[in-house]
XYZ file of N, CA and C in Angstrom:
516
model
N -42.467 -14.980 27.813
C -43.595 -14.058 28.094
C -44.388 -13.286 27.031
N -45.847 -13.681 26.708
C -46.130 -13.185 25.865
C -46.391 -11.776 25.229
N -46.121 -10.850 26.289
C -46.121 -9.497 26.211
C -44.788 -9.073 25.738
N -44.026 -9.311 25.386
C -42.791 -9.004 24.840
C -41.868 -10.082 23.829
N -41.088 -9.340 22.857
C -40.708 -9.712 22.007
C -39.306 -9.359 21.500
N -38.465 -9.986 21.050
C -36.985 -9.081 20.903
C -36.925 -9.642 19.376
N -37.391 -8.950 18.270
C -36.941 -9.323 16.850
C -35.738 -8.831 16.427
N -35.034 -9.736 15.779
C -33.584 -9.233 15.260
C -33.537 -9.239 14.016
N -32.855 -7.880 13.513
C -32.894 -7.879 11.911
C -31.510 -7.340 11.452
N -30.394 -8.390 10.562
C -29.330 -8.069 10.100
C -29.102 -7.518 8.997
N -28.533 -6.364 8.880
C -28.417 -5.833 7.343
C -27.191 -6.076 6.993
N -27.071 -6.844 5.833
C -25.732 -7.271 5.265
C -25.466 -6.135 3.965
N -26.375 -5.281 3.709
C -26.290 -4.311 2.668
C -26.256 -2.845 3.189
N -25.413 -2.056 3.115
C -25.646 -0.659 3.742
C -26.981 0.108 2.911
N -27.301 0.595 3.695
C -28.679 1.359 2.962
C -29.798 1.957 4.149
N -31.110 2.048 3.686
C -32.110 2.475 4.432
C -33.280 1.448 4.622
N -33.651 0.947 5.695
C -34.598 -0.068 5.525
C -35.654 0.441 6.613
N -37.149 -0.161 5.877
C -38.234 0.227 6.768
C -38.796 -0.972 7.226
N -38.657 -0.841 8.643
C -38.875 -2.522 9.045
C -40.582 -2.483 9.742
N -41.428 -3.290 9.591
C -42.618 -2.939 9.752
C -43.257 -4.197 10.866
N -43.780 -3.939 11.904
C -44.063 -4.904 12.813
C -45.627 -5.175 12.883
N -46.029 -6.197 12.654
C -47.564 -6.417 12.810
C -47.821 -7.290 14.228
N -48.774 -6.919 15.082
C -49.042 -7.751 16.433
C -50.558 -8.139 16.281
N -50.719 -9.345 16.576
C -51.892 -9.858 16.767
C -52.215 -10.225 18.148
N -53.194 -9.764 19.052
C -53.313 -10.347 20.304
C -54.143 -11.481 20.347
N -54.461 -12.050 21.396
C -55.459 -13.291 21.461
C -56.856 -13.293 21.434
N -57.276 -11.886 21.304
C -58.585 -11.531 21.047
C -58.720 -11.174 19.351
N -57.762 -11.290 18.915
C -57.536 -10.904 17.403
C -57.497 -9.417 16.800
N -57.123 -8.675 17.988
C -57.097 -7.058 17.742
C -55.422 -7.021 17.100
N -55.417 -6.175 16.113
C -53.904 -6.074 15.283
C -53.529 -4.802 15.291
N -52.368 -4.469 15.573
C -51.473 -3.449 15.702
C -50.273 -3.442 14.939
N -50.145 -2.238 14.032
C -49.095 -2.081 12.997
C -48.129 -0.928 13.151
N -46.915 -1.080 13.132
C -46.191 0.062 13.033
C -44.876 -0.030 12.303
N -44.203 1.080 12.184
C -43.176 0.689 11.303
C -41.934 1.731 11.952
N -40.662 1.294 11.747
C -39.463 2.272 11.860
C -38.640 2.116 10.858
N -37.764 3.277 10.608
C -36.970 3.463 9.583
C -35.599 3.449 10.259
N -34.582 2.380 9.755
C -33.349 2.128 10.155
C -32.298 2.490 9.040
N -31.349 3.116 9.210
C -30.018 2.885 8.416
C -28.924 2.548 8.862
N -28.285 1.500 7.937
C -27.613 0.788 8.125
C -26.412 1.619 7.182
N -25.329 2.262 8.359
C -24.099 3.090 7.680
C -23.138 2.193 7.537
N -22.154 2.391 6.382
C -20.972 1.726 6.396
C -20.138 2.008 7.304
N -19.336 0.775 7.876
C -18.189 1.062 8.760
C -17.215 1.867 8.062
N -16.909 2.452 9.224
C -15.627 3.321 8.949
C -14.190 2.435 8.101
N -13.864 2.661 7.115
C -12.802 2.320 6.611
C -11.383 2.615 6.955
N -10.411 2.081 7.272
C -9.066 2.527 7.217
C -8.470 3.532 6.180
N -7.652 4.382 6.539
C -7.261 5.016 5.368
C -5.524 4.591 5.468
N -5.407 4.421 3.946
C -3.931 3.756 3.824
C -3.031 4.867 2.951
N -1.933 5.117 3.451
C -0.915 6.055 2.524
C 0.595 5.151 3.014
N 1.226 5.776 2.047
C 2.597 5.156 1.936
C 3.655 6.215 1.854
N 4.933 6.110 2.614
C 5.970 7.047 2.515
C 7.282 5.999 2.299
N 7.990 6.975 2.004
C 9.875 6.174 1.664
C 10.230 6.949 2.903
N 10.478 6.128 3.997
C 10.710 6.370 5.046
C 12.477 6.477 5.063
N 13.119 5.730 4.173
C 14.436 5.759 3.946
C 14.413 5.826 2.466
N 14.435 7.001 1.817
C 14.572 7.337 0.394
C 15.684 7.205 -0.363
N 16.787 7.155 0.439
C 18.162 7.123 -0.327
C 19.046 5.799 -0.008
N 19.024 4.980 -1.154
C 19.357 3.617 -0.915
C 20.908 3.924 -1.943
N 21.900 2.698 -1.624
C 23.090 2.947 -2.552
C 23.701 1.221 -2.569
N 24.147 0.944 -3.786
C 24.769 -0.250 -4.130
C 26.016 -0.285 -3.123
N 26.628 0.802 -2.854
C 27.962 0.727 -1.885
C 27.225 0.223 -0.672
N 27.885 -0.715 -0.176
C 27.646 -1.052 1.201
C 27.048 -2.491 1.268
N 25.998 -2.948 0.762
C 24.914 -1.900 0.110
C 24.015 -1.342 1.261
N 23.606 -0.085 1.094
C 22.766 0.716 2.006
C 21.147 0.422 1.545
N 20.259 -0.058 2.209
C 19.102 -0.225 2.021
C 18.000 1.153 1.599
N 16.911 0.874 1.430
C 15.779 1.834 1.462
C 14.681 1.070 2.140
N 13.659 2.169 2.904
C 12.532 1.677 3.252
C 11.286 2.434 2.710
N 10.229 1.498 2.831
C 8.711 2.148 2.533
C 8.170 1.775 3.691
N 7.068 2.782 4.103
C 6.390 2.613 5.467
C 5.140 2.878 4.900
N 4.066 1.787 4.841
C 2.746 1.772 5.011
C 2.133 2.058 6.043
N 1.215 3.147 6.223
C 0.490 3.625 7.262
C -1.196 3.321 7.265
N -1.854 2.980 8.452
C -3.323 3.137 8.070
C -3.661 3.748 9.292
N -4.878 4.591 9.014
C -5.620 5.150 10.329
C -6.779 4.579 10.599
N -7.245 4.402 11.695
C -8.451 4.030 11.892
C -8.267 2.729 12.811
N -9.310 1.990 12.895
C -8.824 0.571 13.829
C -8.079 -0.308 13.478
N -7.150 -0.976 14.268
C -6.197 -2.047 14.111
C -6.648 -3.157 14.835
N -7.785 -3.468 14.729
C -8.100 -4.645 15.437
C -8.075 -6.050 14.369
N -7.904 -5.817 13.093
C -7.454 -6.924 12.344
C -6.697 -6.447 11.328
N -5.846 -7.575 10.931
C -4.983 -7.468 9.764
C -5.559 -6.600 8.788
N -4.770 -6.271 7.808
C -5.239 -5.394 6.699
C -3.984 -5.654 5.566
N -4.725 -6.226 4.390
C -4.025 -6.496 3.296
C -3.954 -5.501 2.256
N -2.801 -4.706 1.946
C -2.490 -3.619 1.316
C -2.107 -4.011 -0.280
N -2.702 -3.605 -1.357
C -2.020 -3.773 -2.598
C -1.648 -2.572 -3.218
N -0.419 -2.918 -3.678
C 0.100 -1.987 -4.605
C 0.998 -2.216 -5.976
N 1.046 -1.359 -6.624
C 2.140 -1.253 -7.936
C 3.459 -1.033 -7.702
N 4.623 -1.505 -8.602
C 5.753 -1.295 -8.365
C 6.157 -0.581 -9.783
N 7.029 0.554 -9.634
C 7.565 1.309 -10.835
C 8.732 1.522 -10.662
N 9.198 2.367 -11.608
C 10.598 3.047 -11.322
C 11.594 2.553 -12.675
N 12.599 2.888 -12.491
C 13.720 2.319 -13.104
C 14.713 1.409 -12.990
N 14.425 1.010 -11.826
C 15.252 -0.170 -11.230
C 14.624 -1.313 -11.342
N 15.090 -2.484 -11.584
C 14.372 -3.968 -12.008
C 14.430 -4.646 -10.517
N 13.375 -5.076 -10.149
C 13.380 -6.194 -8.870
C 14.055 -7.514 -9.045
N 14.987 -7.907 -8.263
C 15.691 -9.120 -8.494
C 17.229 -8.896 -8.968
N 17.248 -7.784 -9.847
C 18.553 -7.634 -10.484
C 19.387 -6.457 -10.026
N 18.454 -5.198 -9.501
C 19.057 -4.281 -9.315
C 18.793 -3.896 -7.788
N 17.669 -4.700 -7.376
C 17.392 -4.643 -5.855
C 16.784 -5.892 -5.562
N 16.908 -6.382 -3.935
C 16.225 -7.389 -3.515
C 15.170 -7.246 -2.343
N 14.373 -7.885 -2.112
C 13.721 -8.665 -2.869
C 12.814 -8.211 -4.020
N 12.534 -8.947 -5.131
C 11.454 -8.427 -6.114
C 10.163 -8.326 -5.079
N 9.417 -7.023 -5.399
C 8.430 -6.828 -4.513
C 7.192 -7.439 -5.055
N 6.084 -7.969 -4.423
C 5.179 -8.714 -4.820
C 3.738 -7.946 -5.110
N 3.535 -6.934 -4.577
C 2.194 -6.212 -4.845
C 1.405 -6.105 -3.590
N 1.642 -6.876 -2.488
C 0.792 -7.122 -1.451
C 1.697 -6.814 -0.240
N 1.065 -6.091 0.702
C 1.997 -6.118 2.137
C 0.610 -6.019 3.122
N 0.950 -7.049 3.940
C 0.046 -7.380 5.366
C 0.367 -6.381 6.427
N -0.457 -5.496 7.003
C -0.208 -4.562 8.042
C -0.782 -5.736 9.230
N -0.157 -6.118 10.082
C -0.717 -7.253 11.271
C -1.757 -6.537 11.961
N -2.428 -7.073 12.611
C -3.727 -6.642 13.654
C -2.687 -6.016 14.609
N -3.111 -4.949 15.279
C -2.563 -4.160 16.394
C -1.395 -3.255 15.864
N -1.092 -3.266 14.565
C -0.211 -2.436 14.302
C -0.723 -1.202 13.304
N -0.362 -0.093 13.391
C -0.708 0.820 12.623
C 0.046 0.947 11.023
N 1.282 0.397 11.148
C 1.907 0.407 10.065
C 2.857 -0.681 9.839
N 3.561 -0.739 8.514
C 4.352 -1.805 8.221
C 5.213 -1.403 7.560
N 6.474 -1.809 7.582
C 7.761 -1.482 6.560
C 7.973 -2.706 5.627
N 8.478 -2.225 4.396
C 8.965 -2.890 3.133
C 10.231 -2.304 2.717
N 11.237 -3.151 3.004
C 12.618 -2.706 2.860
C 13.314 -3.287 1.506
N 13.858 -2.732 0.776
C 14.618 -3.269 -0.322
C 16.258 -3.086 -0.071
N 17.050 -4.168 -0.840
C 18.152 -3.853 -0.522
C 18.995 -3.972 -2.228
N 19.692 -2.887 -2.311
C 20.382 -2.750 -3.738
C 21.342 -3.936 -3.787
N 21.555 -4.425 -5.319
C 22.405 -5.154 -5.540
C 23.670 -4.664 -6.021
N 24.601 -4.634 -5.746
C 25.934 -4.112 -6.480
C 26.532 -4.560 -7.445
N 26.217 -4.306 -8.363
C 26.321 -4.855 -9.816
C 27.803 -4.084 -10.539
N 28.101 -4.856 -11.547
C 29.416 -4.009 -12.171
C 28.997 -2.966 -13.309
N 27.595 -2.917 -13.435
C 27.319 -1.801 -14.461
C 27.177 -0.618 -14.275
N 27.656 0.004 -14.871
C 27.528 1.754 -14.933
C 26.318 2.082 -15.589
N 25.182 2.495 -14.282
C 23.685 2.854 -14.866
C 23.404 3.969 -14.095
N 24.056 4.700 -13.179
C 23.475 6.030 -12.724
C 22.583 5.682 -11.835
N 22.138 6.590 -11.068
C 20.852 6.319 -10.086
C 19.529 5.957 -10.929
N 18.889 4.942 -9.873
C 17.850 3.971 -10.356
C 16.820 4.638 -9.477
N 15.577 4.105 -9.762
C 14.442 4.413 -8.803
C 13.560 3.280 -8.633
N 12.949 2.934 -7.280
C 11.983 2.292 -6.976
C 10.764 2.833 -6.484
N 9.777 2.760 -7.120
C 8.429 3.515 -6.602
C 7.362 2.267 -6.322
N 6.598 2.764 -5.180
C 5.537 1.999 -5.224
C 4.014 3.037 -5.135
N 3.035 2.326 -5.405
C 1.794 3.214 -5.461
C 0.704 2.177 -4.783
N -0.137 2.892 -3.655
C -1.174 2.178 -3.320
C -1.977 1.987 -4.234
N -2.756 0.900 -4.543
C -3.944 0.611 -5.379
C -5.279 0.659 -4.431
N -6.370 1.082 -5.023
C -7.720 1.080 -4.527
C -7.995 -0.288 -4.071
N -8.774 -0.464 -2.938
C -9.476 -1.800 -2.519
C -10.719 -1.516 -1.970
N -11.584 -2.427 -1.559
C -12.703 -2.534 -0.983
C -12.323 -2.651 0.506
N -11.399 -2.997 1.252
C -11.151 -2.926 2.403
C -10.546 -1.619 2.723
N -10.125 -0.225 2.179
C -9.466 0.559 2.785
C -9.774 1.969 1.650
N -9.400 3.134 2.089
C -9.607 4.099 1.537
C -8.031 4.914 1.221
N -8.046 5.425 -0.079
C -6.667 6.132 -0.243
C -6.487 7.266 0.719
N -5.237 7.285 1.085
C -4.930 8.361 1.966
C -4.307 9.394 1.046
N -3.908 10.708 1.844
C -3.148 11.408 0.892
C -2.152 11.304 0.336
N -1.299 10.634 0.456
C 0.190 10.057 -0.077
C -0.274 8.588 -0.433
N -0.171 8.272 -1.735
C -0.489 6.665 -2.305
C 0.792 6.639 -3.108
N 2.088 7.335 -3.171
C 2.982 6.832 -3.974
C 4.170 7.360 -3.185
N 5.281 6.539 -3.425
C 6.409 6.913 -2.767
C 7.837 6.451 -3.507
N 8.997 7.068 -3.509
C 10.025 6.459 -4.284
C 11.160 6.462 -3.449
N 12.173 5.609 -3.955
C 13.296 5.283 -3.045
C 14.498 5.293 -4.128
N 15.544 6.402 -4.074
C 16.517 6.374 -5.108
C 17.605 5.490 -5.008
N 18.158 4.785 -5.970
C 19.414 3.593 -5.702
C 20.674 4.568 -6.210
N 21.506 4.988 -5.419
C 22.716 5.361 -6.178
C 23.502 4.210 -6.690
N 24.474 4.557 -7.645
C 25.215 3.732 -8.532
C 26.705 3.800 -7.751
N 27.357 2.532 -7.645
C 28.525 2.335 -6.884
C 29.671 2.476 -8.018
N 29.171 2.239 -9.160
C 30.333 1.904 -10.212
C 30.758 3.063 -11.005
N 32.152 3.438 -11.336
C 32.347 4.485 -12.007
C 32.321 4.560 -13.052
N 32.195 5.534 -14.450
C 32.206 5.411 -15.566
C 33.604 4.924 -15.851
N 33.626 4.207 -17.142
C 35.162 3.950 -17.454
C 35.844 5.341 -17.926
N 37.070 5.120 -17.838
C 37.917 6.237 -18.355
C 38.812 5.690 -19.524
N 38.581 6.623 -20.635
C 38.969 6.438 -21.905
C 40.331 7.441 -22.175
N 41.264 6.728 -22.270
C 42.528 7.111 -22.729
C 42.596 7.184 -24.311
N 43.285 8.053 -24.742
C 43.786 8.138 -26.352
C 44.895 8.483 -26.490
N 45.721 8.027 -27.088
C 47.045 8.223 -27.588
C 46.996 9.066 -28.680
N 47.678 10.087 -28.591
C 47.389 11.360 -29.727
C 48.977 11.064 -30.200
N 48.811 11.106 -31.528
C 50.433 11.406 -32.178
C 50.615 12.760 -32.477
N 51.337 13.501 -31.507
C 51.696 15.123 -31.892
C 52.814 15.213 -32.966
N 53.236 14.384 -33.567
C 54.192 14.384 -34.506
C 53.669 14.752 -35.967
N 52.402 14.459 -35.876
C 51.454 14.793 -37.171
C 51.255 16.275 -37.335
N 51.180 16.931 -36.537
C 50.588 18.319 -36.504
C 52.117 19.323 -36.094
N 53.311 18.824 -36.248
C 54.343 19.433 -35.995
C 54.961 19.906 -34.641
N 54.242 19.219 -33.730
C 54.814 19.590 -32.531
C 56.120 18.921 -31.936
N 56.872 19.665 -31.512
C 58.219 18.943 -31.395
C 58.216 18.404 -30.066
């Protein structure tokens, strides 16, 4: 039908566009009009992390758990990047050694990341494992971007006994 048309415009970059349409009929008459269209950015998910089980222990061992939570659409999976810190060392103080990436599957608003302390023989006191969500183009940072798990040591400090010679001070 020459009296109708359906033009299509796809904006691959957010911003404001002025679309101008010029129509010439069979008699040569020209009509021009324009419209302003704003392509708004899609709403990004917001990602936070909590230590949902913040107390772990070498005894047992008793593990700890981080939970990464997103708000917004769950229609597709979301790869979350994080850094690892703390005083504990992945692979020797806890397993698994953390990779720095976590995938929240499509259809889920959260995903957990668990660690299991390694019951070693070193007396080291409590140690910590911390994760911090890193910025990325696929999401915005939520109100809580860092969480910490504390690993209790199961090893008692050694007891040192010293033999004291009491005869040297005149004690009978």
